Coordinates of C-alpha atoms in Angstrom, one line a residue:
Chain A
X264 CA 5.2 20.8 22.1
X265 CA 3.2 23.8 21.1
X266 CA 4.2 25.2 17.7
X267 CA 2.9 28.7 17.0
X268 CA 1.5 30.1 13.9
X269 CA 4.8 31.7 12.8
X270 CA 6.8 28.4 13.2
X271 CA 4.3 26.6 11.1
X272 CA 4.5 29.3 8.4
X273 CA 8.3 29.1 8.5
X274 CA 8.3 25.3 8.2
X275 CA 5.8 25.5 5.3
X276 CA 8.1 28.0 3.6
X277 CA 11.2 25.7 4.1
X278 CA 9.1 22.8 2.6
X279 CA 8.0 25.0 -0.3
X280 CA 4.3 24.6 0.5
X281 CA 1.8 27.5 0.1
X282 CA -0.7 27.1 3.0
X283 CA -4.1 28.7 2.8
X284 CA -4.6 31.3 5.5
X285 CA -7.6 29.4 6.9
X286 CA -5.8 26.0 7.0
X287 CA -2.9 27.3 9.3
X288 CA -4.7 26.8 12.6
X289 CA -5.4 23.2 11.7
X290 CA -1.8 22.5 10.9
X291 CA -0.7 24.3 14.1
X292 CA -3.0 21.9 16.1
X293 CA -2.1 18.7 14.1
X294 CA 1.7 19.2 14.0
X295 CA 1.8 20.0 17.7
X296 CA -0.1 16.8 18.5
X297 CA 2.3 14.8 16.3
X298 CA 5.3 16.3 18.1
X299 CA 3.7 15.5 21.5
X300 CA 3.6 11.9 20.3
X301 CA 7.2 12.0 19.1
X302 CA 8.5 13.5 22.3
X303 CA 7.7 10.3 24.2
X304 CA 11.1 9.0 23.0
X305 CA 12.8 12.0 24.7
X306 CA 13.0 10.3 28.1
X307 CA 15.0 7.3 26.8
X308 CA 18.6 7.1 27.8
X309 CA 20.5 6.7 24.5
X310 CA 24.0 7.6 25.7
X311 CA 26.5 5.6 23.7
X312 CA 23.9 4.1 21.3
X313 CA 25.1 4.3 17.7
X314 CA 22.4 5.8 15.4
X315 CA 20.9 3.3 13.1
X316 CA 20.5 4.5 9.5
X317 CA 20.2 1.2 7.7
X318 CA 18.1 -1.7 9.1
X319 CA 20.6 -4.3 8.1
X320 CA 23.7 -2.2 9.1
X321 CA 25.4 -3.0 5.8
X322 CA 27.4 -0.4 3.8
X323 CA 26.2 1.1 0.6
X324 CA 27.1 -0.9 -2.4
X325 CA 29.2 0.8 -5.1
X326 CA 29.0 0.1 -8.8
X327 CA 31.4 0.8 -11.7
X328 CA 31.1 4.3 -13.0
X329 CA 29.8 3.4 -16.4
X330 CA 26.9 4.8 -18.5
X331 CA 24.1 2.2 -18.5
X332 CA 21.1 4.4 -19.3
X333 CA 20.0 4.9 -22.9
X334 CA 19.3 8.4 -24.2
X335 CA 15.6 9.0 -23.8
X336 CA 15.8 12.8 -23.6
X337 CA 12.8 13.6 -25.8
X338 CA 10.5 11.0 -24.2
X339 CA 11.4 12.2 -20.7
X340 CA 11.0 15.9 -21.6
X341 CA 7.6 14.9 -22.9
X342 CA 6.6 14.3 -19.3
X343 CA 7.3 17.9 -18.2
X344 CA 4.4 20.3 -17.8
X345 CA 6.4 22.7 -20.0
X346 CA 9.5 22.0 -22.1
X347 CA 11.0 23.6 -25.2
X348 CA 14.0 23.0 -27.4
X349 CA 15.4 20.3 -25.2
X350 CA 14.9 22.2 -21.9
X351 CA 12.5 22.3 -19.0
X352 CA 10.8 25.7 -18.9
X353 CA 10.4 27.6 -15.6
X354 CA 9.5 31.3 -14.9
X355 CA 12.3 33.7 -15.5
X356 CA 14.8 33.7 -12.6
X357 CA 17.3 36.3 -13.8
X358 CA 16.3 39.7 -15.2
Chain B
X91 CA -13.5 -19.2 -11.0
X92 CA -13.0 -16.0 -9.0
X93 CA -13.0 -17.7 -5.7
X94 CA -10.0 -19.9 -6.6
X95 CA -6.5 -19.3 -5.3
X96 CA -3.5 -18.7 -7.4
X97 CA -2.3 -22.3 -6.8
X98 CA -5.6 -23.7 -7.9
X99 CA -5.9 -21.4 -11.0
X100 CA -2.3 -22.3 -11.9
X101 CA -3.2 -26.0 -12.0
X102 CA -6.3 -25.3 -14.1
X103 CA -4.3 -23.2 -16.6
X104 CA -1.7 -25.9 -16.9
X105 CA -4.3 -28.6 -17.5
X106 CA -5.9 -26.4 -20.1
X107 CA -9.2 -26.4 -18.2
X108 CA -9.4 -22.6 -18.6
X109 CA -7.4 -20.2 -20.7
X110 CA -5.6 -17.1 -19.4
X111 CA -7.7 -15.0 -21.7
X112 CA -11.0 -16.4 -20.4
X113 CA -9.8 -15.9 -16.9
X114 CA -8.7 -12.3 -17.5
X115 CA -12.0 -11.6 -19.3
X116 CA -14.1 -13.0 -16.4
X117 CA -12.3 -11.0 -13.8
X118 CA -12.3 -7.8 -15.8
X119 CA -16.1 -8.2 -16.1
X120 CA -16.2 -8.7 -12.3
X121 CA -14.2 -5.6 -11.7
X122 CA -16.5 -3.6 -14.0
X123 CA -19.6 -4.9 -12.1
X124 CA -18.3 -4.6 -8.5
X125 CA -15.6 -1.9 -8.4
X126 CA -17.9 1.1 -8.9
X127 CA -18.8 0.7 -5.2
X128 CA -15.5 -0.6 -3.9
X129 CA -13.2 1.8 -5.7
X130 CA -10.3 -0.6 -5.3
X131 CA -8.9 0.3 -8.7
X132 CA -7.5 3.7 -10.0
X133 CA -6.8 2.4 -13.5
X134 CA -8.0 -0.8 -15.2
X135 CA -5.8 -1.8 -18.1
X136 CA -8.2 -4.2 -19.9
X137 CA -6.6 -4.1 -23.3
X138 CA -3.0 -4.6 -22.1
X139 CA -4.3 -7.4 -19.8
X140 CA -5.9 -9.3 -22.7
X141 CA -2.8 -9.0 -24.8
X142 CA -0.7 -10.3 -21.8
X143 CA -3.2 -13.1 -21.4
X144 CA -3.0 -14.2 -25.0
X145 CA 0.8 -14.3 -24.7
X146 CA 0.4 -16.3 -21.5
X147 CA -1.8 -18.8 -23.4
X148 CA 0.9 -19.2 -26.0
X149 CA 3.5 -19.9 -23.3
X150 CA 1.2 -22.4 -21.6
X151 CA 0.7 -24.2 -24.9
X152 CA 4.4 -24.2 -25.7
X153 CA 5.5 -25.4 -22.3
X154 CA 7.4 -22.2 -21.3
X155 CA 5.1 -21.4 -18.5
X156 CA 5.9 -20.7 -14.8
X157 CA 3.4 -21.3 -11.9
X158 CA 2.3 -17.6 -12.4
X159 CA 1.8 -17.7 -16.2
X160 CA -1.8 -16.5 -16.9
X161 CA -2.5 -15.6 -13.3
X162 CA -4.4 -12.2 -13.1
X163 CA -3.0 -9.8 -10.6
X164 CA -3.1 -6.1 -9.8
X165 CA -0.3 -3.6 -8.9
X166 CA -0.6 -1.0 -6.2
X167 CA -0.4 2.3 -8.0
X168 CA 2.9 3.0 -6.4
X169 CA 4.8 0.8 -8.9
X170 CA 5.8 2.4 -12.1
X171 CA 4.2 0.8 -15.2
X172 CA 5.5 1.8 -18.6
X173 CA 2.8 3.6 -20.6
X174 CA 0.3 3.5 -17.8
X175 CA -0.6 6.3 -15.4
X176 CA 1.3 5.8 -12.1
X177 CA -0.5 8.2 -9.6
X178 CA 0.6 7.0 -6.2
X179 CA -2.9 8.1 -5.1
X180 CA -2.0 11.7 -5.6
X181 CA -3.1 14.6 -7.6
X182 CA 0.6 15.4 -8.0
X183 CA 1.1 12.4 -10.1
X184 CA -2.3 12.2 -11.7
X185 CA -0.8 13.3 -15.1
X186 CA 2.2 11.0 -14.8
X187 CA 2.5 8.2 -17.2
X188 CA 5.6 6.2 -16.2
X189 CA 8.4 5.9 -18.8
X190 CA 9.5 2.5 -17.4
X191 CA 8.4 -0.6 -15.4
X192 CA 9.4 -1.1 -11.8
X193 CA 11.5 -4.2 -11.2
X194 CA 8.6 -5.9 -9.4
X195 CA 6.3 -5.2 -12.4
X196 CA 9.0 -6.4 -14.8
X197 CA 9.6 -9.6 -12.8
X198 CA 5.9 -10.6 -12.4
X199 CA 5.3 -9.9 -16.1
X200 CA 8.4 -12.0 -17.0
X201 CA 6.9 -14.9 -15.0
X202 CA 3.7 -14.5 -17.1
X203 CA 1.4 -12.9 -14.6
X204 CA -1.4 -10.8 -16.2
X205 CA -1.8 -7.3 -14.7
X206 CA -5.5 -6.1 -14.7
X207 CA -4.7 -2.7 -13.5
X208 CA -3.5 -0.3 -10.7
X209 CA -5.0 -0.3 -7.3
X210 CA -6.0 2.5 -5.1
X211 CA -3.9 3.6 -2.1
X212 CA -3.4 6.3 0.5
X213 CA -1.7 9.3 -1.1
X214 CA 2.1 8.5 -1.4
X215 CA 1.4 5.5 0.9
X216 CA 0.8 7.8 3.8
X217 CA -2.2 6.5 5.7
X218 CA -3.8 3.5 7.4
X219 CA -7.3 3.7 6.0
X220 CA -7.0 4.5 2.3
X221 CA -9.0 7.7 2.9
X222 CA -6.1 10.0 1.9
X223 CA -6.3 8.9 -1.8
X224 CA -6.9 11.7 -4.3
X225 CA -9.2 9.1 -6.0
X226 CA -11.5 8.7 -3.0
X227 CA -11.7 6.1 -0.3
X228 CA -11.8 2.3 -0.9
X229 CA -14.6 0.5 0.9
X230 CA -14.1 -2.7 2.9
X231 CA -15.8 -5.6 1.2
X232 CA -16.9 -6.9 4.6
X233 CA -18.8 -3.7 5.4
X234 CA -19.0 -0.8 2.9
X235 CA -19.2 1.7 5.7
X236 CA -15.7 0.7 6.9
X237 CA -12.2 1.3 5.7
X238 CA -10.1 -1.5 4.2
X239 CA -7.0 -0.3 6.0
X240 CA -4.0 1.3 4.3
X241 CA -2.0 2.2 2.6
X242 CA -2.4 -0.8 0.3
X243 CA -6.2 -0.7 0.8
X244 CA -7.0 -1.1 -2.9
X245 CA -4.9 -4.2 -3.3
X246 CA -6.4 -5.7 -0.1
X247 CA -10.0 -4.9 -1.0
X248 CA -9.5 -6.3 -4.6
X249 CA -8.1 -9.6 -3.3
X250 CA -10.8 -9.9 -0.5
X251 CA -13.6 -9.1 -2.9
X252 CA -12.3 -11.8 -5.3
X253 CA -11.6 -9.3 -8.1
X254 CA -8.0 -10.7 -8.4
X255 CA -6.4 -13.7 -6.6
X256 CA -3.3 -11.7 -5.7
X257 CA -1.8 -8.2 -5.8
X258 CA 1.3 -6.3 -5.0
X259 CA 1.6 -4.0 -2.0
X260 CA 4.2 -1.9 -0.2
X261 CA 4.8 -1.7 3.5
X262 CA 6.6 1.2 5.2
X263 CA 5.0 0.9 8.7
X264 CA 2.3 -1.8 8.2
X265 CA 0.8 -0.9 4.8
X266 CA 0.6 -4.5 3.6
X267 CA -0.1 -6.3 6.9
X268 CA -2.7 -3.9 8.4
X269 CA -5.0 -3.8 5.3
X270 CA -4.5 -7.6 4.9
X271 CA -5.8 -8.0 8.5
X272 CA -8.7 -5.6 8.1
X273 CA -9.9 -7.4 4.9
X274 CA -9.3 -11.0 5.9
X275 CA -6.5 -11.8 3.5
X276 CA -2.8 -12.8 3.8
X277 CA 0.0 -10.3 3.2
X278 CA 3.8 -10.5 3.6
X279 CA 6.3 -7.7 4.1
X280 CA 9.7 -9.2 3.3
X281 CA 13.0 -8.4 5.0
X282 CA 14.2 -5.0 4.0
X283 CA 16.3 -5.4 0.8
X284 CA 14.7 -8.8 -0.2
X285 CA 12.6 -7.2 -3.0
X286 CA 13.9 -4.4 -5.3
X287 CA 12.5 -0.9 -4.6
X288 CA 13.5 0.3 -8.1
X289 CA 10.5 1.9 -9.8
X290 CA 8.6 2.0 -6.6
X291 CA 7.7 5.6 -5.7
X292 CA 9.8 6.4 -2.6
X293 CA 8.2 7.3 0.7
X294 CA 10.7 6.4 3.4
X295 CA 13.7 4.7 1.8
X296 CA 15.1 3.0 4.9
X297 CA 11.7 1.4 5.6
X298 CA 9.9 0.8 2.3
X299 CA 9.6 -2.8 1.1
X300 CA 7.3 -4.4 -1.5
X301 CA 5.5 -7.7 -0.9
X302 CA 2.7 -9.9 -2.0
X303 CA -1.0 -9.9 -0.9
X304 CA -3.2 -12.9 -1.6
X305 CA -5.7 -15.1 0.1
X306 CA -3.3 -17.8 1.3
X307 CA 0.3 -18.1 2.4
X308 CA 0.9 -20.5 -0.5
X309 CA -0.1 -17.9 -3.0
X310 CA 2.1 -15.3 -1.2
X311 CA 4.9 -17.8 -1.6
X312 CA 4.3 -18.1 -5.4
X313 CA 4.2 -14.3 -5.8
X314 CA 7.3 -13.7 -3.6
X315 CA 9.2 -16.2 -5.6
X316 CA 8.9 -14.0 -8.7
X317 CA 9.3 -10.7 -6.9
X318 CA 12.4 -11.4 -4.7
X319 CA 16.0 -11.3 -5.7
X320 CA 19.0 -9.1 -6.4
X321 CA 18.6 -6.0 -8.5
X322 CA 21.7 -3.9 -9.2
X323 CA 19.4 -0.8 -9.8
X324 CA 18.4 -0.7 -6.1
X325 CA 21.5 0.0 -4.1
X326 CA 19.8 -1.4 -0.9
X327 CA 18.7 -4.6 -2.6
X328 CA 20.5 -7.6 -1.0
X329 CA 22.5 -9.9 -3.1
X330 CA 21.6 -13.2 -1.6
X331 CA 20.1 -16.4 -3.1
X332 CA 16.3 -16.7 -3.0
X333 CA 15.1 -20.0 -1.5
X334 CA 12.3 -22.1 -2.9
X335 CA 9.4 -20.7 -0.9
X336 CA 6.8 -23.2 -2.1
X337 CA 9.1 -26.2 -1.3
X338 CA 8.9 -25.1 2.3
X339 CA 5.2 -25.7 2.3
X340 CA 5.2 -29.2 0.9
X341 CA 3.1 -32.0 2.4
X342 CA 0.8 -31.8 5.4
X343 CA 3.3 -31.6 8.2
X344 CA 3.0 -30.0 11.6
X345 CA 5.0 -27.3 13.5
X346 CA 6.6 -29.6 16.2
X347 CA 9.7 -27.9 17.6
X348 CA 8.8 -24.4 16.4
X349 CA 9.1 -21.9 19.2
X350 CA 6.7 -19.0 19.0
X351 CA 7.2 -15.9 21.2
X352 CA 4.3 -13.7 22.1
X353 CA 5.5 -10.2 23.1
X354 CA 3.7 -9.3 26.3
X355 CA 3.7 -5.6 25.1
X356 CA 1.5 -6.6 22.1
X357 CA -1.3 -7.8 24.4
X358 CA -1.4 -4.8 26.7
X359 CA -3.4 -1.6 26.7
X360 CA -4.8 -0.3 23.5
X361 CA -5.8 -3.8 22.2
X362 CA -9.5 -4.4 21.8
X363 CA -10.6 -7.2 24.2
X364 CA -12.5 -9.2 21.5
X365 CA -9.5 -9.0 19.1
X366 CA -7.3 -10.2 21.9
X367 CA -9.6 -13.2 22.6
X368 CA -9.5 -14.0 18.8
X369 CA -5.7 -13.8 18.7
X370 CA -5.5 -16.1 21.7
X371 CA -7.7 -18.7 20.0
X372 CA -5.4 -18.5 17.0
X373 CA -2.4 -19.1 19.2
X374 CA -4.1 -22.2 20.5
X375 CA -4.2 -23.5 16.9
X376 CA -0.4 -23.1 16.7
X377 CA -0.1 -25.0 20.0
X378 CA -2.3 -27.7 18.6
X379 CA 0.0 -27.9 15.6
X380 CA 2.8 -28.7 17.9
X381 CA 4.4 -25.3 18.3
X382 CA 5.6 -24.2 21.7
X383 CA 4.1 -20.8 22.5
X384 CA 5.7 -18.7 25.2
X385 CA 5.9 -15.1 26.4
X386 CA 8.8 -12.8 25.4
X387 CA 9.5 -9.1 26.0
X388 CA 10.1 -6.2 23.7
X389 CA 10.7 -3.5 26.3
X390 CA 11.0 -0.6 23.8
X391 CA 7.9 -1.6 21.8
X392 CA 6.0 1.5 23.0
X393 CA 8.6 3.8 21.3
X394 CA 8.2 2.5 17.8
X395 CA 5.4 4.8 16.8
X396 CA 7.2 8.0 18.1
X397 CA 10.4 7.0 16.4
X398 CA 8.6 6.2 13.2
X399 CA 6.9 9.6 13.1
X400 CA 10.4 11.2 13.1
X401 CA 12.2 9.0 10.7
X402 CA 9.5 8.3 8.1
X403 CA 8.5 12.0 7.7
X404 CA 12.1 13.1 7.6
X405 CA 12.8 10.7 4.8
X406 CA 9.6 11.6 3.1
X407 CA 10.3 15.3 3.2
X408 CA 13.5 14.7 1.4
X409 CA 12.1 12.1 -1.1
X410 CA 9.1 14.3 -1.9
X411 CA 11.3 17.4 -2.6
X412 CA 11.5 16.0 -6.1
X413 CA 7.9 17.1 -6.9
X414 CA 8.6 20.6 -8.0
X415 CA 6.2 21.2 -10.8
X416 CA 9.1 21.3 -13.3
X417 CA 10.1 17.9 -14.6
X418 CA 6.9 15.9 -14.3
X419 CA 3.6 15.8 -12.4
X420 CA 1.3 18.6 -11.4
X421 CA 2.1 22.3 -12.1
X422 CA 0.1 25.3 -10.9
X423 CA -1.3 27.8 -13.4
X424 CA 0.5 31.1 -14.2
X425 CA 3.3 31.1 -11.6
X426 CA 4.7 34.5 -10.7
X427 CA 8.2 33.3 -10.1
X428 CA 10.1 30.1 -9.4
X429 CA 9.3 30.0 -5.6
X430 CA 5.6 30.6 -6.4
X431 CA 5.8 27.7 -8.9
X432 CA 7.2 25.4 -6.3
X433 CA 4.9 26.4 -3.5
X434 CA 1.6 26.4 -5.3
X435 CA 2.3 23.3 -7.4
X436 CA 3.1 21.4 -4.2
X437 CA 0.2 23.0 -2.3
X438 CA -2.3 21.9 -5.0
X439 CA -0.7 18.6 -5.8
X440 CA -0.4 17.2 -2.2
X441 CA -3.3 16.5 0.2
X442 CA -3.4 17.3 3.9
X443 CA -1.7 14.1 5.3
X444 CA 1.2 14.4 2.9
X445 CA 1.6 18.1 3.8
X446 CA 1.6 17.2 7.5
X447 CA 4.3 14.6 7.1
X448 CA 6.4 16.8 4.8
X449 CA 6.2 19.6 7.4
X450 CA 7.0 17.3 10.4
X451 CA 10.0 16.0 8.4
X452 CA 11.2 19.4 7.5
X453 CA 10.9 20.5 11.1
X454 CA 12.9 17.6 12.6
X455 CA 15.6 18.0 10.1
X456 CA 15.9 21.7 10.4
X457 CA 18.9 23.5 12.0
X458 CA 18.9 23.2 15.8
X459 CA 16.4 20.3 15.9
X460 CA 18.3 17.6 14.1
X461 CA 20.1 16.0 17.1
X462 CA 17.1 16.2 19.4
X463 CA 14.7 14.5 16.9
X464 CA 16.4 12.7 14.0
X465 CA 19.6 11.5 15.7
X466 CA 17.7 10.5 18.8
X467 CA 15.1 8.6 16.8
X468 CA 17.9 6.7 15.0
X469 CA 19.4 5.8 18.4
X470 CA 16.1 4.5 19.7
X471 CA 15.6 2.7 16.4
X472 CA 18.7 0.6 17.3
X473 CA 17.3 -0.2 20.8
X474 CA 14.1 -1.4 19.1
X475 CA 16.0 -3.6 16.7
X476 CA 18.1 -5.0 19.6
X477 CA 14.9 -6.1 21.4
X478 CA 14.1 -8.2 18.4
X479 CA 17.6 -9.7 18.2
X480 CA 17.4 -10.7 21.8
X481 CA 13.9 -12.2 21.3
X482 CA 15.1 -14.3 18.4
X483 CA 17.8 -15.9 20.5
X484 CA 15.0 -17.5 22.5
X485 CA 12.3 -18.2 19.8
X486 CA 11.9 -18.8 16.1
X487 CA 8.9 -16.5 15.4
X488 CA 7.0 -13.8 17.1
X489 CA 3.2 -13.7 17.0
X490 CA 0.5 -11.3 18.1
X491 CA -2.3 -9.1 16.7
X492 CA -1.7 -7.3 13.4
X493 CA -3.8 -4.3 14.4
X494 CA -5.4 -3.3 17.7
X495 CA -9.0 -3.2 16.3
X496 CA -11.0 -4.5 13.4
X497 CA -11.8 -2.2 10.5
X498 CA -13.0 1.2 11.7
X499 CA -15.7 3.4 10.1
X500 CA -15.0 5.7 7.2
X501 CA -14.2 9.2 8.5
X502 CA -13.8 7.9 12.1
X503 CA -10.1 8.7 12.5
X504 CA -9.5 11.0 9.6
X505 CA -9.5 14.2 11.7
X506 CA -7.2 12.9 14.3
X507 CA -3.8 11.9 12.8
X508 CA -2.4 10.6 16.1
X509 CA -5.3 8.1 16.6
X510 CA -4.9 7.0 13.0
X511 CA -1.2 6.4 13.6
X512 CA -1.9 4.1 16.5
X513 CA -3.6 1.6 14.0
X514 CA 0.0 0.5 13.3
X515 CA 1.4 0.1 16.8
X516 CA 2.3 -3.6 16.2
X517 CA 3.5 -3.4 12.7
X518 CA 5.8 -0.3 12.7
X519 CA 8.6 -1.8 14.9
X520 CA 9.0 -4.6 12.3
X521 CA 9.9 -2.0 9.6
X522 CA 12.2 -0.1 12.0
X523 CA 14.1 -3.4 12.6
X524 CA 13.9 -4.4 8.9
X525 CA 12.4 -7.8 9.7
X526 CA 9.9 -9.8 7.6
X527 CA 6.3 -9.9 8.9
X528 CA 3.2 -11.6 7.7
X529 CA -0.5 -11.1 8.5
X530 CA -3.0 -14.0 8.1
X531 CA -6.7 -14.3 8.8
X532 CA -7.2 -15.5 12.4
X533 CA -11.0 -15.3 12.9
X534 CA -13.8 -12.7 13.1
X535 CA -15.1 -10.3 15.6
X536 CA -18.7 -9.0 15.0
X537 CA -18.5 -10.1 11.4
X538 CA -15.2 -8.4 10.7
X539 CA -11.9 -10.1 10.0
X540 CA -9.0 -10.2 12.5
X541 CA -5.4 -10.7 11.5
X542 CA -2.6 -12.5 13.3
X543 CA 0.9 -11.1 12.7
X544 CA 3.9 -13.4 12.5
X545 CA 7.4 -11.8 12.6
X546 CA 10.6 -13.8 11.6
X547 CA 14.3 -13.2 11.9
X548 CA 16.1 -11.6 8.9
X549 CA 15.4 -13.5 5.6
X550 CA 13.2 -16.1 7.3
X551 CA 10.3 -15.5 4.9
X552 CA 10.1 -19.3 4.2
X553 CA 9.6 -20.0 7.9
X554 CA 6.8 -17.4 8.2
X555 CA 5.1 -18.8 5.1
X556 CA 5.4 -22.3 6.3
X557 CA 3.8 -21.5 9.7
X558 CA 1.0 -19.6 8.1
X559 CA 0.4 -22.4 5.6
X560 CA 0.1 -25.0 8.3
X561 CA -2.3 -22.7 10.2
X562 CA -4.4 -22.4 7.0
X563 CA -4.4 -26.2 6.5
X564 CA -5.9 -26.5 10.0
X565 CA -8.4 -23.6 9.7
X566 CA -10.8 -22.1 7.1
X567 CA -10.8 -18.3 8.0
X568 CA -9.0 -17.5 4.8
X569 CA -11.7 -19.2 2.8
X570 CA -14.5 -16.9 4.1
X571 CA -15.9 -14.7 1.4
X572 CA -17.4 -11.3 2.0
X573 CA -21.1 -10.8 1.5
X574 CA -22.0 -10.3 -2.1
X575 CA -18.6 -11.6 -3.3
X576 CA -19.2 -15.3 -3.5

């Protein structure tokens, strides 16, 4: 599998990663190699095999819809790079 | 004192021959003296440790102690620790001081274990050499020019160098067992769901599992006893009684009647000849203990690494989307707009291996590729799990090499991700199937440790620990101390 430069740039955009111009060729090479490795599974006949999402094949457990967390708003906002008046701050999104 | 096992230290603490505070102090001094070169720790929490140790001494005196009370340990820096930086080996979380304790941390603290600090690891647990850490590589105590394995390389090196008798690790594709093998210690990845993942920074949620790393199977049993059990805060944690692991190890005993299967696929191409010879000598020890050793087949074994490098990156790309530079963690300077904030914070916060995996995951989940990659990988995952089910109809345990080579040189595989990924060819399938696996010291090749991997059926941790314990009663590989660490 040979990814080209523009596919790598598109993937990086979808993943919200800014890639330095000079690093792109290395990612083109590395990601292509990893996909070559992955494609070894392509030849396997998997018709009728049910996809396995959970190693123990057990259903997701549900819990009662009750509030169990205490209010730690100020403490948690304190972890943010920028917060003010009870809110996380981000650059302006609406003019 | 530092060469003693957890079981031995526990007896000394209960007899009053040493206090928890003296023990913590002695090991903290040892860390200070030796860890500058090893780099096994990211954060040492001396003050908190001494406070925990004094409390442990109080419990020991008042008779409220457990076998772990006063035992010094270290936590892989993937476990959240309240009030202490939890970096996950990443610049992204370098500023992150966790606001709560992971369940594993909480349970070990409740048992009275004394945490000396947080150990180094591959960034976000992605790596097999501990070289992708933002805090620099960890050195292998057996040879400082070699890697300790990864991703729990700091925990492995700390235990091997006798800085702590035991530590926590996590294992998504081999991250407990492979570094245990490369540093000559014992490490156990429990059945998926046996130990709570709550407060453990997520990498690939259908594969991640926490487990103990120590020098002996007996010590792993003591640690697992405290770590395992139901936790309503992790929706995949299994509600099932925890057996008495140490009771399974009682007495001298042998392994008569135990059927051990050796998958032919684990001894084929890719395995270093000297490692193979060492593994075969270890299998002879099991025969001498009375076990019946026979060949079994895992016909889809060669597909485990390809399947893993679809599923693990897919889950990682989704899990790591939370690092957005807004709520916690690293944020870039002067973002132009919100997209720029996301893109540059993530570009600066993540290293190259994490970026590769996020991009692979993003690609295999993107429109038009999902069926060919993700769904296909989930189907092949089932075929791999079915191989194990069939094998366990014939035998009780599987055994083979943990890793195809001994510890490799620093830098040797860093530029070639695919070669690095093949360090985990024997461990990855065990995570895909969700089974428990253990690595124990099996001998040496050219002065470097070799690990033997044992794999059990679901929730058969006690049987794995018992087999490894009997092996360790008959051998002394696990007692060998790296040069300069005696």
